[in-house]
Amino acid sequence: DAGITQSPRHKVTETGTPVTLRCHQTENHRYMYWYRQDPGHGLRLIHYSYGVKDTDKGEVSDGYSVSRSKTEDFLLTLESATSSQTSVYFCAISDIGTDTQYFGPGTRLTVL
Amino acid sequence: AQSVTQPDIHITVSEGASLELRCNYSYGATPYLFWYVQSPGQGLQLLLKYFSGDTLVQGIKGFEAEFKRSQSSFNLRKPSVHWSDAAEYFCAVVLNSGYSTLTFGKGTMLLVSP
């Protein structure tokens, strides 16, 4: 299994509070991704990173921001959480030239 | 825009029977295609992938998939299903090969009956 951890694994928070999810990898892969998974929607890309401090938006980026200050860490921040952001969040990694993504275990976020 | 369609939301198969999960894609060029499996409460595990070459690809756990360009399909098959195969299966296509971003289908839930 790829060395990917996500923290926290579960979180319950209230509407309007900031939330940061962390993805940590030990594979030294260049690319990192954040997805959300919702019933009936599959996985949808939120943001991705193609290097330290290099990020771009995905399909569903509104309400989310990301940062990557080190190769191994990719942070997803919900500046002001809303109930529509209740979801399971997955981090993935990929290396240059492979086009193959490996996924972390996921974080279940509930916004009340 | 690229898209991936998995027509079946749920499929029930008897243990020991054969399985075929359908995946159709819409993409202008030769796609990079993937199948992932997700067991309840778990992350996604890569089953197999197609980039080029032989259109029949073998994966882990006895799965295989066939790329058919004329039908824009990449169907997943297994000759004999085991109860442990019950899971959700996702087909995906590389959206941007430069950054390896993926577009996923909405998934097919496989139920295995005794």
XYZ file of C-alpha atoms in Angstrom:
226
model
C 0.000 0.000 0.000
C 1.134 3.544 -0.780
C 2.284 5.459 2.299
C -0.602 7.897 2.583
C -2.222 8.970 5.810
C -5.072 11.366 6.393
C -5.939 13.186 9.578
C -8.285 13.374 11.232
C -10.136 10.254 10.090
C -13.433 11.518 11.470
C -14.555 15.012 12.363
C -17.792 16.615 13.408
C -17.982 20.377 13.295
C -20.504 23.179 13.219
C -21.561 25.408 10.361
C -19.328 28.441 10.002
C -16.237 27.000 11.662
C -12.936 26.570 9.821
C -11.711 23.047 9.204
C -8.354 21.776 7.960
C -7.751 18.268 6.718
C -4.248 16.935 6.314
C -2.819 14.487 3.821
C 0.665 13.138 4.446
C 2.688 10.915 2.098
C 5.971 9.096 2.517
C 6.420 8.245 -1.181
C 7.952 11.551 -2.300
C 5.422 11.716 -5.152
C 5.099 15.015 -6.916
C 1.336 15.170 -7.472
C -1.294 15.236 -4.753
C -5.075 15.498 -5.004
C -8.129 16.102 -2.870
C -11.463 14.511 -3.783
C -14.833 14.425 -2.140
C -17.123 11.407 -2.350
C -20.880 11.740 -2.123
C -23.587 9.154 -2.804
C -24.649 9.242 -6.425
C -21.738 11.452 -7.451
C -18.721 9.191 -7.267
C -15.491 11.055 -6.573
C -15.063 14.644 -7.650
C -11.787 16.522 -7.746
C -11.558 19.545 -5.443
C -7.962 20.725 -5.870
C -4.664 19.259 -6.870
C -1.002 20.081 -6.503
C 1.767 19.508 -9.015
C 4.595 20.593 -6.742
C 5.429 22.533 -3.626
C 3.399 25.752 -3.643
C 1.879 24.796 -7.039
C -1.835 24.094 -6.905
C -4.853 24.304 -9.169
C -8.618 23.998 -8.958
C -10.656 20.957 -9.760
C -14.304 20.439 -10.583
C -15.760 21.411 -7.181
C -13.321 23.911 -5.678
C -15.764 26.565 -4.403
C -15.535 26.910 -0.615
C -12.185 25.101 -0.410
C -8.575 26.196 -0.362
C -5.363 24.177 -0.293
C -1.742 24.624 0.590
C 1.395 22.612 0.024
C 4.509 23.917 1.732
C 6.312 20.562 1.745
C 6.366 17.676 -0.709
C 4.854 15.311 1.825
C 1.925 17.406 3.073
C -1.179 18.679 1.296
C -3.723 20.559 3.384
C -7.374 21.122 2.512
C -9.121 23.993 4.303
C -12.783 24.788 4.548
C -12.716 28.440 5.558
C -16.293 28.427 6.821
C -17.826 24.972 6.768
C -21.354 24.481 5.445
C -23.675 21.486 5.669
C -23.206 20.878 1.933
C -19.574 20.083 2.677
C -20.530 17.055 4.730
C -18.767 14.328 2.801
C -15.966 11.809 2.765
C -12.704 13.373 1.647
C -9.966 11.392 -0.034
C -6.414 12.330 -0.727
C -4.488 10.722 -3.556
C -0.923 10.820 -4.849
C 0.710 10.209 -8.192
C 4.220 10.416 -9.522
C 5.579 11.977 -12.683
C 5.079 9.818 -15.748
C 2.890 7.205 -14.081
C -0.618 8.689 -14.448
C -1.680 6.316 -11.680
C -3.192 7.598 -8.459
C -3.078 5.892 -5.072
C -5.594 6.804 -2.424
C -5.523 7.435 1.281
C -8.040 5.960 3.748
C -10.349 8.990 3.752
C -11.725 11.495 6.250
C -15.397 11.526 7.123
C -16.488 15.104 7.806
C -19.884 16.003 9.221
C -20.950 19.644 9.338
C -23.925 20.246 11.631
C -15.680 17.506 -21.852
C -14.478 14.096 -20.859
C -16.953 11.947 -18.995
C -17.306 8.428 -17.673
C -20.591 6.558 -17.477
C -21.281 3.482 -15.397
C -24.828 2.542 -16.416
C -25.516 0.176 -13.537
C -25.867 1.635 -10.056
C -26.316 -1.781 -8.441
C -25.648 -5.305 -9.659
C -26.379 -8.538 -7.821
C -24.475 -11.664 -8.794
C -24.593 -15.137 -7.302
C -21.381 -16.400 -5.773
C -19.468 -18.394 -8.371
C -21.179 -16.704 -11.299
C -19.399 -14.506 -13.818
C -19.376 -10.744 -13.577
C -19.252 -7.897 -16.057
C -19.369 -4.257 -14.984
C -19.861 -1.717 -17.733
C -17.970 1.505 -18.282
C -18.301 3.917 -21.203
C -16.222 7.026 -21.686
C -16.380 10.153 -23.745
C -12.936 11.341 -24.695
C -11.387 12.788 -27.793
C -8.072 11.004 -27.747
C -6.829 7.596 -26.681
C -7.703 7.511 -23.004
C -5.879 6.199 -19.996
C -8.458 4.063 -18.172
C -8.653 2.650 -14.670
C -10.806 0.487 -12.458
C -10.780 0.985 -8.694
C -12.567 -0.957 -5.966
C -13.799 0.400 -2.654
C -14.824 -1.846 0.216
C -17.173 -0.327 2.811
C -15.440 2.298 4.919
C -12.194 1.945 2.994
C -10.216 3.929 0.479
C -9.945 3.099 -3.199
C -7.715 0.301 -4.384
C -6.419 0.126 -7.939
C -7.590 -3.035 -9.727
C -6.098 -2.453 -13.158
C -5.250 0.159 -15.751
C -5.000 0.554 -19.508
C -2.618 2.943 -21.188
C -1.869 1.349 -24.546
C -1.036 -1.950 -26.206
C -2.933 -5.155 -25.548
C -6.595 -4.261 -25.148
C -7.190 -7.026 -22.595
C -5.574 -6.125 -19.303
C -5.201 -8.268 -16.238
C -5.492 -6.922 -12.745
C -5.398 -8.020 -9.167
C -7.880 -10.377 -7.490
C -8.606 -12.198 -10.769
C -10.161 -9.223 -12.543
C -9.629 -8.285 -16.162
C -10.895 -5.514 -18.416
C -11.145 -5.070 -22.151
C -10.704 -1.777 -23.964
C -12.912 -1.457 -27.040
C -12.244 1.738 -28.907
C -15.151 1.245 -31.324
C -17.601 1.069 -28.422
C -15.817 3.586 -26.158
C -15.971 0.976 -23.449
C -13.728 -0.488 -20.778
C -15.748 -3.237 -19.120
C -14.538 -5.080 -16.056
C -14.930 -8.859 -15.849
C -14.351 -11.725 -13.489
C -15.110 -15.355 -14.347
C -16.200 -16.437 -10.867
C -17.265 -14.013 -8.166
C -16.452 -14.555 -4.505
C -18.426 -13.109 -1.596
C -15.407 -10.928 -0.756
C -15.809 -9.136 -4.088
C -18.872 -7.312 -2.765
C -17.860 -3.668 -2.945
C -18.272 -0.536 -5.006
C -16.395 -0.344 -8.284
C -15.330 2.846 -10.011
C -14.184 3.394 -13.563
C -11.984 6.436 -14.209
C -10.255 8.189 -17.076
C -7.260 10.523 -16.974
C -8.551 14.034 -17.523
C -5.212 15.770 -17.913
C -2.230 13.562 -18.561
C 0.134 16.387 -17.686
C -1.085 16.383 -14.088
C -2.740 12.953 -14.052
C -6.094 14.276 -12.893
C -8.913 11.735 -13.039
C -12.595 11.838 -13.898
C -14.603 9.116 -12.181
C -17.823 7.373 -13.006
C -20.474 7.358 -10.306
C -19.742 3.799 -9.334
C -21.440 0.398 -9.430
C -22.283 -1.370 -6.194
C -21.763 -5.118 -6.466
C -23.812 -7.352 -4.215
C -22.970 -11.055 -4.034
C -25.745 -13.467 -3.126
C -25.076 -16.927 -1.625
